[in-house]
Amino acid sequence: MKKFNILLFLLFFVGAGFAQKVNVNAGMIFQKTEALYWENGVGADFSMPGVFDNQLHLNLNYVSSRLGTALMYNAIKQDNLIIGLNWHFLHKKDLQIKAGVNTGLFLVDYESAIFDDLPSSSALFQIETGLSYQFKFPVIASLTAGYNLISGDGVSVPGTLFPVFYKLSVFYRFK
Amino acid sequence: MRKIYFLVLFPIFFSCNPTPEIDDTTMLDGNQIFDLSLTQPEDYLVSEYITNPTEEQKNTPVLIAAHGYTATTFEWDEFREYADEKGTFFVSQVLLGGHGRTYADFKASSWEDWQSSIKEEYIKLSNKGFKNIYLAGSSTGAPLIIHLLSSGFFKDYTRPKGIFLIDPIVVSSNKTLTMVGLLGPILGYTSVDLSTGEVGKWYVYRPQETLKQLMKLIDMTRINLEKGILITPDIYVKVYKSKVDDTADPVSAVMIYKGIKFDSQPDKTIDVQMVNSSIHVFTRLKGREGVTDADTLNQQEAFDDMSRIMTE
């Protein structure tokens, strides 16, 4: 029932977007986990004037160690597929405070059958907050800190899912 | 207003500087119980009980066994007993610096102090002419040995023949350790419950200063493994890792497997055996409660495997 309600909400959001102007920002994300890897990637952020006057944002992110520490070093290859909602305070100002929740999927590739018994995926549940700055030119930069409510124990959740992370997003403001 | 400041600051100050209650008569943390290797090193260290080795002794494999964080030489007692029964190799049980002494000694120690006794014993054995030196590290003993590889320590001495890493810790299963920098000063120390058989063999209290040192050591080890630790192909390395471990996350084995490389043999890998065990340091069973036949078999198989590798 909960999944159905979430789907309905997303469909409403997207459907409303077709009837109204959708603000779309997209660009690069640089994420550092405390005491672990750089996991970088891409993301997009959506908001609408008709949905809480652009205060509520839907964001989609993909960050991976494949685009971070694993690019140059022997880091474990892991991917994060994230969807989230965040609320922007002071939304009419250039400098805004944002806070929200994310969910998604965490996937790990150990690259050897030796480790087939180790957990290689987990759901993600995160809280995240920070600052967002809208430049005069069409770029938005955000600096946030987040906490993974599920972190790894190596038994049921991959051991490289650490609790604390920091994120820098640099997005181009398309609309 | 001053009363409010006091009420707010007092608990913060108090919790920043707590001292645990130590029972000297039962706890290793106190000033009456110490690891016996401190007063009887000749019973623990090969360098002390074989002061002038014969040629036969120099050719006999000798394994330096390094225990884990807060532990003592007790952690390798069973393997020592196994070795004495076999009579085909020696075991030198080092006591990590700052360990087996008092809470104050432990609190003041750094990871370099912990490592120093491994280095000292290795240098002595190398200088005495022992040709087949192996190292075994359990839990924190493992990253201490991995650091010896990455730092180039062995280049001035007899090269080790092999390294065994038992339930090595590169990533902690308890992820709050990653926040010790922030939480440590507030907590002051953590404590553990010991079984009856473990009392007097492990520190009960873990000062936040030592948790920070542990985090520093394992984080450095992770980074060094990511960069790649190159070793010569004649050094044998094997990891034995419990699949379920509430202290050393099993992903530690993955990081070591990916991180240790062999010079001029890029396709060669170290050996890793994931063990069907839920015990941290499954090779130590003495003092535990609820030991099963499967646990005993795991221990025996690991001992036999290490013995075979050293003596074949």
Tab-separated table of N, CA and C in Angstrom, chain B residues 66-70 94-99 105-119 140 144 209-215 217:
chain	number	residue	atom	x	y	z
B	66	ALA	N	50.805	-12.096	16.473
B	66	ALA	CA	50.402	-10.804	17.034
B	66	ALA	C	48.894	-10.800	17.296
B	67	HIS	N	48.521	-10.523	18.544
B	67	HIS	CA	47.105	-10.542	18.928
B	67	HIS	C	46.396	-9.251	18.526
B	68	GLY	N	45.158	-9.137	18.948
B	68	GLY	CA	44.344	-7.998	18.544
B	68	GLY	C	44.224	-6.909	19.606
B	69	TYR	N	43.429	-5.923	19.259
B	69	TYR	CA	43.181	-4.742	20.097
B	69	TYR	C	42.565	-5.140	21.429
B	70	THR	N	43.154	-4.711	22.516
B	70	THR	CA	42.777	-4.962	23.915
B	70	THR	C	43.076	-6.386	24.383
B	94	VAL	N	54.096	-12.353	20.697
B	94	VAL	CA	54.441	-10.994	21.121
B	94	VAL	C	53.248	-10.370	21.835
B	95	LEU	N	53.557	-9.489	22.763
B	95	LEU	CA	52.536	-8.694	23.432
B	95	LEU	C	52.605	-7.297	22.826
B	96	LEU	N	51.501	-6.854	22.238
B	96	LEU	CA	51.502	-5.521	21.622
B	96	LEU	C	51.827	-4.459	22.665
B	97	GLY	N	52.521	-3.406	22.243
B	97	GLY	CA	52.838	-2.314	23.144
B	97	GLY	C	51.575	-1.702	23.751
B	98	GLY	N	51.652	-1.329	25.027
B	98	GLY	CA	50.495	-0.742	25.695
B	98	GLY	C	49.478	-1.756	26.160
B	99	HIS	N	49.611	-2.982	25.754
B	99	HIS	CA	48.646	-4.040	26.091
B	99	HIS	C	49.154	-4.895	27.230
B	105	ASP	N	48.404	2.763	30.858
B	105	ASP	CA	49.378	2.410	29.810
B	105	ASP	C	48.680	2.297	28.460
B	106	PHE	N	47.541	1.650	28.459
B	106	PHE	CA	46.810	1.452	27.211
B	106	PHE	C	46.341	2.785	26.655
B	107	LYS	N	45.798	3.616	27.528
B	107	LYS	CA	45.253	4.911	27.109
B	107	LYS	C	46.326	5.775	26.460
B	108	ALA	N	47.548	5.671	26.967
B	108	ALA	CA	48.637	6.522	26.466
B	108	ALA	C	49.310	5.953	25.212
B	109	SER	N	48.897	4.754	24.782
B	109	SER	CA	49.630	4.088	23.684
B	109	SER	C	49.090	4.496	22.314
B	110	SER	N	49.972	4.413	21.339
B	110	SER	CA	49.599	4.701	19.947
B	110	SER	C	49.673	3.392	19.150
B	111	TRP	N	49.163	3.410	17.925
B	111	TRP	CA	49.227	2.183	17.123
B	111	TRP	C	50.683	1.836	16.818
B	112	GLU	N	51.543	2.864	16.746
B	112	GLU	CA	52.965	2.575	16.542
B	112	GLU	C	53.548	1.829	17.730
B	113	ASP	N	53.084	2.194	18.937
B	113	ASP	CA	53.531	1.469	20.136
B	113	ASP	C	53.080	0.015	20.036
B	114	TRP	N	51.822	-0.186	19.628
B	114	TRP	CA	51.291	-1.551	19.519
B	114	TRP	C	52.174	-2.383	18.588
B	115	GLN	N	52.603	-1.770	17.507
B	115	GLN	CA	53.373	-2.472	16.471
B	115	GLN	C	54.815	-2.750	16.864
B	116	SER	N	55.320	-1.934	17.798
B	116	SER	CA	56.757	-1.955	18.083
B	116	SER	C	57.265	-3.327	18.509
B	117	SER	N	56.456	-4.069	19.276
B	117	SER	CA	56.918	-5.372	19.757
B	117	SER	C	57.024	-6.379	18.607
B	118	ILE	N	56.204	-6.246	17.596
B	118	ILE	CA	56.298	-7.135	16.424
B	118	ILE	C	57.614	-6.854	15.712
B	119	LYS	N	57.889	-5.590	15.535
B	119	LYS	CA	59.133	-5.190	14.862
B	119	LYS	C	60.354	-5.689	15.641
B	140	THR	N	43.328	-6.768	14.932
B	140	THR	CA	44.182	-5.586	14.756
B	140	THR	C	45.638	-5.961	14.503
B	144	LEU	N	48.491	-4.184	11.576
B	144	LEU	CA	49.841	-3.836	12.037
B	144	LEU	C	50.891	-4.528	11.174
B	209	GLU	N	40.823	7.518	23.239
B	209	GLU	CA	42.115	7.783	22.590
B	209	GLU	C	42.599	6.563	21.817
B	210	THR	N	42.381	5.376	22.361
B	210	THR	CA	42.842	4.162	21.674
B	210	THR	C	41.887	3.797	20.535
B	211	LEU	N	40.618	4.120	20.671
B	211	LEU	CA	39.688	3.892	19.561
B	211	LEU	C	40.066	4.782	18.377
B	212	LYS	N	40.510	5.986	18.678
B	212	LYS	CA	40.972	6.882	17.610
B	212	LYS	C	42.219	6.303	16.947
B	213	GLN	N	43.118	5.761	17.758
B	213	GLN	CA	44.324	5.142	17.196
B	213	GLN	C	43.941	3.953	16.312
B	214	LEU	N	42.982	3.174	16.764
B	214	LEU	CA	42.533	2.026	15.973
B	214	LEU	C	41.946	2.501	14.643
B	215	MET	N	41.118	3.532	14.712
B	215	MET	CA	40.508	4.069	13.492
B	215	MET	C	41.579	4.629	12.558
B	217	LEU	N	44.677	3.625	12.357
B	217	LEU	CA	45.418	2.497	11.805
B	217	LEU	C	44.630	1.835	10.673
